[in-house]
Tab-separated table of C-alpha atoms in Angstrom:
chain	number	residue	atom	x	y	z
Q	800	UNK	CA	-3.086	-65.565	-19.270
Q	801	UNK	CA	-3.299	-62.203	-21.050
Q	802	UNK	CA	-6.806	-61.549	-20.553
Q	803	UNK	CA	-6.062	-62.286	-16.746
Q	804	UNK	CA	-3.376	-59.994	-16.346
Q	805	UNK	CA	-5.602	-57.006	-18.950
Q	806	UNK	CA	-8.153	-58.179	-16.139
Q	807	UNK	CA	-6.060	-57.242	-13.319
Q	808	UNK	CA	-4.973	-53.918	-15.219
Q	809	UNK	CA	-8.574	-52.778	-15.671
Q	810	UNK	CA	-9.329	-53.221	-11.952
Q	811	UNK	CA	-6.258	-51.373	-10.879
Q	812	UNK	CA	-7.473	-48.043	-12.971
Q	813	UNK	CA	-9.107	-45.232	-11.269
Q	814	UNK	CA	-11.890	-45.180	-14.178
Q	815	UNK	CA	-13.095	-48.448	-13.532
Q	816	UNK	CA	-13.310	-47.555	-9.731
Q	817	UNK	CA	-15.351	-44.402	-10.822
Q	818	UNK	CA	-17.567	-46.127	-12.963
Q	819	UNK	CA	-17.871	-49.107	-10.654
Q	820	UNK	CA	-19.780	-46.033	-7.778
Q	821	UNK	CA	-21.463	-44.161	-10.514
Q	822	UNK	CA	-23.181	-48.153	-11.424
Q	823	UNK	CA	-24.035	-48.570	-7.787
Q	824	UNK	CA	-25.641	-45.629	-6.791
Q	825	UNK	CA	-27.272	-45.524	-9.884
Q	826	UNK	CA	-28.819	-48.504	-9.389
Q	827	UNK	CA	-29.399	-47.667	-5.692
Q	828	UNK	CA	-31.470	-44.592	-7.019
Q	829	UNK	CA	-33.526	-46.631	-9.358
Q	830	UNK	CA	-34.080	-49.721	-7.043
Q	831	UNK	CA	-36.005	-46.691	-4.546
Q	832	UNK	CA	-37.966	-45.661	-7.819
Q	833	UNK	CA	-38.627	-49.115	-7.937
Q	834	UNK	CA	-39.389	-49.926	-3.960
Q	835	UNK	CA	-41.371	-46.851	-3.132
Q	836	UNK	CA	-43.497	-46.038	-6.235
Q	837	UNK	CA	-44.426	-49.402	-7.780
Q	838	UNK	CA	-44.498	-52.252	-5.638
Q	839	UNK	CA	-46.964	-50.450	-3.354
Q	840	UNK	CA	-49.598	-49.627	-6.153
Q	841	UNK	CA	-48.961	-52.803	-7.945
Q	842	UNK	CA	-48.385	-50.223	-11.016
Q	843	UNK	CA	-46.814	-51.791	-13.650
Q	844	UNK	CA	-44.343	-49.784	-16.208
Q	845	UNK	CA	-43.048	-51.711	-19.169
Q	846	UNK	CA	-39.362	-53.269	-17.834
Q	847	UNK	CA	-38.275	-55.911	-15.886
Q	848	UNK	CA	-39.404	-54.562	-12.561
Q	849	UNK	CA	-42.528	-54.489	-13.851
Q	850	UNK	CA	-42.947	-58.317	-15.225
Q	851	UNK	CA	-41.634	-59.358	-11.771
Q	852	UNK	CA	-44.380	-57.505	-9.913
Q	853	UNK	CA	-47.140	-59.433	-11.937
Q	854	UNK	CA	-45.386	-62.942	-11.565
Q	855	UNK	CA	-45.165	-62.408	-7.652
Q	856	UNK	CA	-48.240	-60.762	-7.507
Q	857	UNK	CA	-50.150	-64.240	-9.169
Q	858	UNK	CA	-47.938	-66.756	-6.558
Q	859	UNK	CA	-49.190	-64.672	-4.079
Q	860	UNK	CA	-52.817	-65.065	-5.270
Q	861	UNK	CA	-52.237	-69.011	-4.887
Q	862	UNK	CA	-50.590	-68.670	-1.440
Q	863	UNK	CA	-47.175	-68.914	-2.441
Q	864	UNK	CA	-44.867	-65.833	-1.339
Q	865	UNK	CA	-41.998	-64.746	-3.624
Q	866	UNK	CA	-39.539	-62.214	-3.097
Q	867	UNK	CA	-39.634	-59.222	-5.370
Q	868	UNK	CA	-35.864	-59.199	-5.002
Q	869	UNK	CA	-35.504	-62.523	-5.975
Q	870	UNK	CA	-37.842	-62.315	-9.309
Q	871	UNK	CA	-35.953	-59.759	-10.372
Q	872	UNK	CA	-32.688	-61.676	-9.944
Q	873	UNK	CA	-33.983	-64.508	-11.448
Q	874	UNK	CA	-35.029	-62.882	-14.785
Q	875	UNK	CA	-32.584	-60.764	-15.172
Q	876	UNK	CA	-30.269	-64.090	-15.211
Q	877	UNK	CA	-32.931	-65.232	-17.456
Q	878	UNK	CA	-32.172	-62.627	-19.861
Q	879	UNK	CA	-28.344	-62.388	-19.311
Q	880	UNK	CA	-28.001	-65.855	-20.686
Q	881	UNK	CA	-30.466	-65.725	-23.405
Q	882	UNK	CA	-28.617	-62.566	-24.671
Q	883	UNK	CA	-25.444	-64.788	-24.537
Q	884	UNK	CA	-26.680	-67.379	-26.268
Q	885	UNK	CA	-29.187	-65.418	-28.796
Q	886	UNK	CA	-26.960	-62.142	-29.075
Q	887	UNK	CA	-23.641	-62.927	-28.287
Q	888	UNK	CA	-21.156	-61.187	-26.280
Q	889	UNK	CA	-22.143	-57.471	-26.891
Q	890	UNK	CA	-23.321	-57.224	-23.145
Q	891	UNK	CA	-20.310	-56.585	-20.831
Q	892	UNK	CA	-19.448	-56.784	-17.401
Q	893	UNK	CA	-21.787	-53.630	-16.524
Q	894	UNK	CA	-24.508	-54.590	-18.206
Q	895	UNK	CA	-24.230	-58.257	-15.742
Q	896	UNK	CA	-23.177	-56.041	-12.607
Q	897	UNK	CA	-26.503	-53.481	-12.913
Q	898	UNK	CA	-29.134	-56.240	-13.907
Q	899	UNK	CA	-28.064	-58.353	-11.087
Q	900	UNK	CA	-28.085	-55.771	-7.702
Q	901	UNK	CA	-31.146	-54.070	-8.640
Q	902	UNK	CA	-33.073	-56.940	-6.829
Q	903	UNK	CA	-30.641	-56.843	-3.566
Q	904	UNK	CA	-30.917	-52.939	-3.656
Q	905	UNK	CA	-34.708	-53.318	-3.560
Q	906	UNK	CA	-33.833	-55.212	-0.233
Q	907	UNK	CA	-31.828	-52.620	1.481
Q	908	UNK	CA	-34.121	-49.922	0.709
Q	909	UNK	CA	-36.948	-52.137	2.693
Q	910	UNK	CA	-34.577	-53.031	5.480
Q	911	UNK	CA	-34.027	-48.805	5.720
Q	912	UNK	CA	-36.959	-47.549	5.204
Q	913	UNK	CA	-40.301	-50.179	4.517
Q	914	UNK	CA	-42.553	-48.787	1.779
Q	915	UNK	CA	-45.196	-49.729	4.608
Q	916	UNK	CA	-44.070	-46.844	7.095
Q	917	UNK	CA	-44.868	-44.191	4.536
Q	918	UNK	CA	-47.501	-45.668	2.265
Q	919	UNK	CA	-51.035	-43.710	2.162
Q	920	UNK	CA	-54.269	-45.409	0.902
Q	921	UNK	CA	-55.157	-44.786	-2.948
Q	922	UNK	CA	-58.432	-43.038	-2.719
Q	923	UNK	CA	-59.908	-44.304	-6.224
Q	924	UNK	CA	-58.742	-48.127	-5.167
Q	925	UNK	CA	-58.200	-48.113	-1.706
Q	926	UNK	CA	-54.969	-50.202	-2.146
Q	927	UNK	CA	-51.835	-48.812	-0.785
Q	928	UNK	CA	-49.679	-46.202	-2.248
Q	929	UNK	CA	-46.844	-43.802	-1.221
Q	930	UNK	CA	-48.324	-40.657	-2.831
Q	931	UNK	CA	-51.626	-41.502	-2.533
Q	932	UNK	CA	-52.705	-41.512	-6.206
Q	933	UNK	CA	-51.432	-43.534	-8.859
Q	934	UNK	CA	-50.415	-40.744	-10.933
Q	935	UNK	CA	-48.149	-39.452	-8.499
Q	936	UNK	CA	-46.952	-42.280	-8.153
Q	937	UNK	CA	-46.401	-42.627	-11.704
Q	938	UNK	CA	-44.548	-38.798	-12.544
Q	939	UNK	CA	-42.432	-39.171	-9.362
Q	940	UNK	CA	-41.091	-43.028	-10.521
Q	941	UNK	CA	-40.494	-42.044	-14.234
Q	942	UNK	CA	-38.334	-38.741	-12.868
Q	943	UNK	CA	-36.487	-41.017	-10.574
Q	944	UNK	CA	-35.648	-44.062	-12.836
Q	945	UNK	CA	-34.812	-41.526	-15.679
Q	946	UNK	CA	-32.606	-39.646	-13.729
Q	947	UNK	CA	-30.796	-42.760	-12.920
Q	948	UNK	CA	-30.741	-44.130	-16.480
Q	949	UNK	CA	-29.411	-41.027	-17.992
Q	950	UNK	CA	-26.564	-40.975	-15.353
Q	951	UNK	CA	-25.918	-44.959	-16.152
Q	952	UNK	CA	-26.316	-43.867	-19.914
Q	953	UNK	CA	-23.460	-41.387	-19.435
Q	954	UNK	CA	-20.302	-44.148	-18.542
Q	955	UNK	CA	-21.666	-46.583	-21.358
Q	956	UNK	CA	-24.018	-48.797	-18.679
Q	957	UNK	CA	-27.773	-49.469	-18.088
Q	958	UNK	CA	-30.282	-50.843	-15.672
Q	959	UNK	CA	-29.921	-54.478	-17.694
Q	960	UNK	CA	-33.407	-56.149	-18.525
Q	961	UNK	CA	-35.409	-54.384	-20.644
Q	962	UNK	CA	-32.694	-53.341	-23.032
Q	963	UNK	CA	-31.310	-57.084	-23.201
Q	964	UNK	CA	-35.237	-58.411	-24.077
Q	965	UNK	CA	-34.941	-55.128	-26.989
Q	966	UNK	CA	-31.979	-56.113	-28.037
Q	967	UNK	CA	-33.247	-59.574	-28.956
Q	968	UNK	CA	-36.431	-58.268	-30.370
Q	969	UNK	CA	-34.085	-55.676	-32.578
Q	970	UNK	CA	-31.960	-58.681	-33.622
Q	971	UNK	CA	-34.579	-61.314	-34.661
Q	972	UNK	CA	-37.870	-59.000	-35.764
Q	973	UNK	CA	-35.308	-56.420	-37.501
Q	974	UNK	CA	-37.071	-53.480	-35.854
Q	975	UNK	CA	-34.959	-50.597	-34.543
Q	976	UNK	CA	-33.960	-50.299	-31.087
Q	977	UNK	CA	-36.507	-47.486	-30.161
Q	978	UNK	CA	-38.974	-49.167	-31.505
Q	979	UNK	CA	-37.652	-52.675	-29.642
Q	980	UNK	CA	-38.151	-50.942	-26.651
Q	981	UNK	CA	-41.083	-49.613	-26.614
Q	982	UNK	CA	-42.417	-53.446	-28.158
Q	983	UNK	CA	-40.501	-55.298	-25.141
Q	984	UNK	CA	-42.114	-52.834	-23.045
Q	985	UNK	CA	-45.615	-52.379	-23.936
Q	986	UNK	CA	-46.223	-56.161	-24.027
Q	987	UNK	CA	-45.041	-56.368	-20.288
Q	988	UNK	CA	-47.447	-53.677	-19.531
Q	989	UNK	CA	-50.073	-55.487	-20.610
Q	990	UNK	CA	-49.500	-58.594	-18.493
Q	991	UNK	CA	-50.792	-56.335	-15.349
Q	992	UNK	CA	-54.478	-57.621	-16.714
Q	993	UNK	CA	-53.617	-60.642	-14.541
Q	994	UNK	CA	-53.405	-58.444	-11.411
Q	995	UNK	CA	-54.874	-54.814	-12.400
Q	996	UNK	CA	-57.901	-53.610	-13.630
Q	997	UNK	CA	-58.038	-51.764	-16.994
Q	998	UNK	CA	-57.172	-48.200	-15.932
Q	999	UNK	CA	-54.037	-49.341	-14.159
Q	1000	UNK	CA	-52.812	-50.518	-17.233
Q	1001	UNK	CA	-53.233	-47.567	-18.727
Q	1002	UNK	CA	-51.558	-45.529	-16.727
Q	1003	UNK	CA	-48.639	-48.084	-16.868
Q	1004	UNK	CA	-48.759	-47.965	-20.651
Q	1005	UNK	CA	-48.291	-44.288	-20.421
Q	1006	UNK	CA	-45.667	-44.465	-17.733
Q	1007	UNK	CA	-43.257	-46.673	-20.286
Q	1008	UNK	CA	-44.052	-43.563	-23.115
Q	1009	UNK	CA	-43.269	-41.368	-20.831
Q	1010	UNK	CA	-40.494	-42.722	-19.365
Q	1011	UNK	CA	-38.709	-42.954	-22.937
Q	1012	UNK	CA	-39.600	-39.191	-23.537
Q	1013	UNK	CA	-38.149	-38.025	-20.229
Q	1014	UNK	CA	-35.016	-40.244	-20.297
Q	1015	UNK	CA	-33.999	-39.209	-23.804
Q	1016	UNK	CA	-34.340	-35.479	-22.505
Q	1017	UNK	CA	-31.456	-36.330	-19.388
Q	1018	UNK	CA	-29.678	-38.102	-21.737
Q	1019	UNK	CA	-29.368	-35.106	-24.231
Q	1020	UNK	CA	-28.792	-32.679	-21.176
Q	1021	UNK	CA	-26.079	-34.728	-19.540
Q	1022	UNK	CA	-24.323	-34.879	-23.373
Q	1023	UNK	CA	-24.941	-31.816	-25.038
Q	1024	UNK	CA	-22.215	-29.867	-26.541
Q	1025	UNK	CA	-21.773	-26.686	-28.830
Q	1026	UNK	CA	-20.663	-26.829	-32.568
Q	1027	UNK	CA	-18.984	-23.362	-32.894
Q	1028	UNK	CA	-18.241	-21.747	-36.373
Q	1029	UNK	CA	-16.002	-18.650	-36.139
Q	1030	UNK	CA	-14.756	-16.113	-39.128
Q	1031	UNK	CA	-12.502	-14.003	-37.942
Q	1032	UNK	CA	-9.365	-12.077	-39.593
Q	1033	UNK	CA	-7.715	-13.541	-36.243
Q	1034	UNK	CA	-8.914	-17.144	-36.813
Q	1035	UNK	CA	-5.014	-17.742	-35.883
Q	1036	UNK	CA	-4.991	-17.472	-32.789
Q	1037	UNK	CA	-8.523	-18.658	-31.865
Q	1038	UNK	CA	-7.130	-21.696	-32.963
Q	1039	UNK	CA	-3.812	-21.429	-31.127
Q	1040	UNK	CA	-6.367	-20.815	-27.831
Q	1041	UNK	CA	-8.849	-23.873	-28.634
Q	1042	UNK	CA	-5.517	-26.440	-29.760
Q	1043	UNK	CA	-2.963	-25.497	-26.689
Q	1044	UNK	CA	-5.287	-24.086	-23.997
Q	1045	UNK	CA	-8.569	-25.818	-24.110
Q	1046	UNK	CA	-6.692	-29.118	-25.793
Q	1047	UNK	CA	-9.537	-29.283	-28.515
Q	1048	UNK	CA	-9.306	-30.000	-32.114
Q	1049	UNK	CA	-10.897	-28.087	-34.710
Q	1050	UNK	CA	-11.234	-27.504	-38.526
Q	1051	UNK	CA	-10.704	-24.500	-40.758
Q	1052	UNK	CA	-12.599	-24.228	-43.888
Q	1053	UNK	CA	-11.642	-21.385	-46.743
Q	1054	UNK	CA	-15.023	-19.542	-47.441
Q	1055	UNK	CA	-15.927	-16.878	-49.695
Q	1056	UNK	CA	-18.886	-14.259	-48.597
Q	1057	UNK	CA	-21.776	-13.815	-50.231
Q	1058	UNK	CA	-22.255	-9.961	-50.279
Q	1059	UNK	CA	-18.643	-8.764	-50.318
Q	1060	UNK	CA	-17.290	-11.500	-52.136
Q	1061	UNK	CA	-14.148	-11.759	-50.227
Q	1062	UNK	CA	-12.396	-14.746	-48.901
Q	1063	UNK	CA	-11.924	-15.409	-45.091
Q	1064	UNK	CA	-11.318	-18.469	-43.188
Q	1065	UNK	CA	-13.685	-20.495	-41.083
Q	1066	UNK	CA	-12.815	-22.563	-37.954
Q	1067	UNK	CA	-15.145	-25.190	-36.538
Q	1068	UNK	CA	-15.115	-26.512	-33.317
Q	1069	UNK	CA	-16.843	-28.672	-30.762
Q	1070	UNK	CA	-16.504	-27.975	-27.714
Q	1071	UNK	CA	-17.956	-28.856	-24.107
Q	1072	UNK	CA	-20.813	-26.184	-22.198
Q	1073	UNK	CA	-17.695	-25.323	-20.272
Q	1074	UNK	CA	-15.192	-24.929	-22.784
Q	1075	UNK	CA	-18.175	-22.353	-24.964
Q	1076	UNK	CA	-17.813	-20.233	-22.106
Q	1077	UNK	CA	-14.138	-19.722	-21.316
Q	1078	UNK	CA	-13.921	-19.322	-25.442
Q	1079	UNK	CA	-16.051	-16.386	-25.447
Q	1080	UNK	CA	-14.491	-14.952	-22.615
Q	1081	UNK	CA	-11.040	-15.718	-24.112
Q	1082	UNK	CA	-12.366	-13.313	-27.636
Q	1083	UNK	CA	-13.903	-10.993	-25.608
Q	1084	UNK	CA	-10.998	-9.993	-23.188
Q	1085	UNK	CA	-8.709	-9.751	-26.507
Q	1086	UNK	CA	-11.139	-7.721	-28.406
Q	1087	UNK	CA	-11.190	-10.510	-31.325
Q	1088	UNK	CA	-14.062	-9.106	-34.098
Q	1089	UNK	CA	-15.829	-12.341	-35.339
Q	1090	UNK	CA	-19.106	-13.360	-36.666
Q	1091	UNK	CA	-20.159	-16.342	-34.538
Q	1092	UNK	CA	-22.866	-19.115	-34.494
Q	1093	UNK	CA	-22.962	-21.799	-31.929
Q	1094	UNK	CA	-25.577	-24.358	-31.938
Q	1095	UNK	CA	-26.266	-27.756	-29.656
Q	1096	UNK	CA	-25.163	-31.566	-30.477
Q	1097	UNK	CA	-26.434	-33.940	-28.181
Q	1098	UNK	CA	-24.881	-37.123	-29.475
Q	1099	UNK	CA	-20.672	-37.174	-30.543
Q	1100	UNK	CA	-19.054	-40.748	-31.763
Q	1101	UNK	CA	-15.416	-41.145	-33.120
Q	1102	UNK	CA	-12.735	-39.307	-31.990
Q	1103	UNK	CA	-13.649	-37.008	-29.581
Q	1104	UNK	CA	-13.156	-37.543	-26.364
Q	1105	UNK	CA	-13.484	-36.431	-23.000
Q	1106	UNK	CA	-10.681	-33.208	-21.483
Q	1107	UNK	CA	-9.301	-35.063	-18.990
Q	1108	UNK	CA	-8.076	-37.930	-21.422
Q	1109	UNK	CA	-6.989	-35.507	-23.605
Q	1110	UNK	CA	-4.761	-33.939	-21.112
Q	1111	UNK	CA	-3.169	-37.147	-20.018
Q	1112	UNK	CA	-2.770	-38.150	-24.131
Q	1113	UNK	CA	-0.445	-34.991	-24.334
Q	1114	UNK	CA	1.277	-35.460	-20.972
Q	1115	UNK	CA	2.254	-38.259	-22.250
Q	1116	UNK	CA	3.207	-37.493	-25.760
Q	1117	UNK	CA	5.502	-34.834	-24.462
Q	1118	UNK	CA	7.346	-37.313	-21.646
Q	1119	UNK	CA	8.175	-39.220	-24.708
């Protein structure tokens, strides 16, 4: 009865609504990725998407017509349950909700705009393609998905598939998760033998390496932040400024300089892109003298958390 009613709670919270749109379109970005820039070359990239467009790809070659949609559902239920079973329950409710519309999202893109309509003949293959070139095809699909993924990567979710056949490989194999990936991923590519000739494959196997480059550089754009160390005589009320203004914690160290041998206090901080700049406007409008150095931090765990929960943690602390 409790989890029903934390159930209920969950759903009546304006996060969950947030994060419930950011999952969709997210997933209705990728699915076009998807739609317009692989199923049309037959190129396969190492993920779920990918697998499915070799298994319907060989029914077809025996006259039996499968959905791509439906593949895709199919195995990604596959996976769900064998990470349920094999894993556990470390795969939540997004994980299920993004692995299991990226199929039907394939079929709304097709019912607004077929792949057919748009598609130009490959000129090395003559098979069809929406760029023209399998390349193209390739750089325009890996800055699409990526996009997406970073974006999913942001509120804690994913596109589902891959990362639940890595996390199985990471469990039982012991290899890291990066390495997991890129495993999972490079032995889907090479199932396009059945339907591709060798350079396709190739390209695909570059696709999934390049795909893990571009999608680690979103991810540390989307989360970067600034460690800021300050020494200042007035390191008083640049912390006064970062605790009650910009609601951030921070951490004074005593330190002793090198070439005048004198002691001074230094306050560390980290702070948002946003936050950086209303700081140094905040020391340069009161004339603060301090010797600065800011540098970028792309992944934070523990206690820090976002402004807006911050905000609403000392709201409520002062009702009370």
């Amino acid at each position: 009865m409790n989890k029903i009613l934390d159930t209920l709670s969950v759903l009546k919270t304006l996060k969950f609504w947030k994060e419930l749109v950011i999952m969709t379109l997210g997933m209705f970005v990728a699915a076009a990725a998807v739609y317009y820039f692989l199923l049309p070359s037959k190129l396969v990239i190492g993920s779920i998407s990918g697998l499915s467009i070799v298994i319907t790809n060989l029914f077809a070659m025996t006259g039996i017509q499968l959905g791509f949609s439906a593949v895709v559902s199919i195995i990604n239920a596959i996976l769900l349950i064998l990470a349920w079973v094999l894993i556990g329950k470390e795969f939540g409710a997004k994980t299920v909700y993004t692995a299991m519309i990226l199929g039907p999202m394939t079929d709304v893109w097709a019912a607004i705009l077929p792949w057919q309509n748009i598609a130009n003949t490959n000129l090395t293959t003559g098979s069809p393609s929406v760029m023209g070139d399998p390349w193209l095809d390739l750089l325009c699909f890996v800055l699409v998905l990526s996009a997406s993924q970073a974006i999913l990567f942001g509120i804690n979710a994913s596109t589902g598939g891959l990362d639940i056949l890595a996390k199985i490989v990471n469990k039982y194999f012991h290899f890291d998760i990066g390495t997991s990936v890129t495993i999972a991923g490079a032995c889907i590519c090479c199932t396009a033998f059945l339907i591709n000739d060798f350079r396709m494959v190739v390209i695909g196997l570059i696709g999934t390496w390049i795909n893990g480059l571009v999608v680690d550089y979103f991810t540390a754009s989307l989360n970067n932040h600034k460690r800021v160390c300050i020494v200042s005589k007035d390191y008083e009320r640049i912390r006064k400024y970062i605790i009650n203004d910009l609601q951030r914690g921070c951490t004074l160290y005593e330190v002793i300089g090198g070439y005048t041998n004198e002691k001074s206090i230094e306050l560390e901080a980290l702070l948002t892109k946003d936050e950086f700049s209303k700081l140094m406007v905040f020391m340069k409008d009161n004339e603060i003298n301090a010797f600065m150095t800011a540098g970028n931090v792309s992944e934070v765990y523990g206690l820090w958390t976002k402004h807006s929960t911050r905000r609403h943690a000392k709201e409520q602390a002062e009702q009370r």
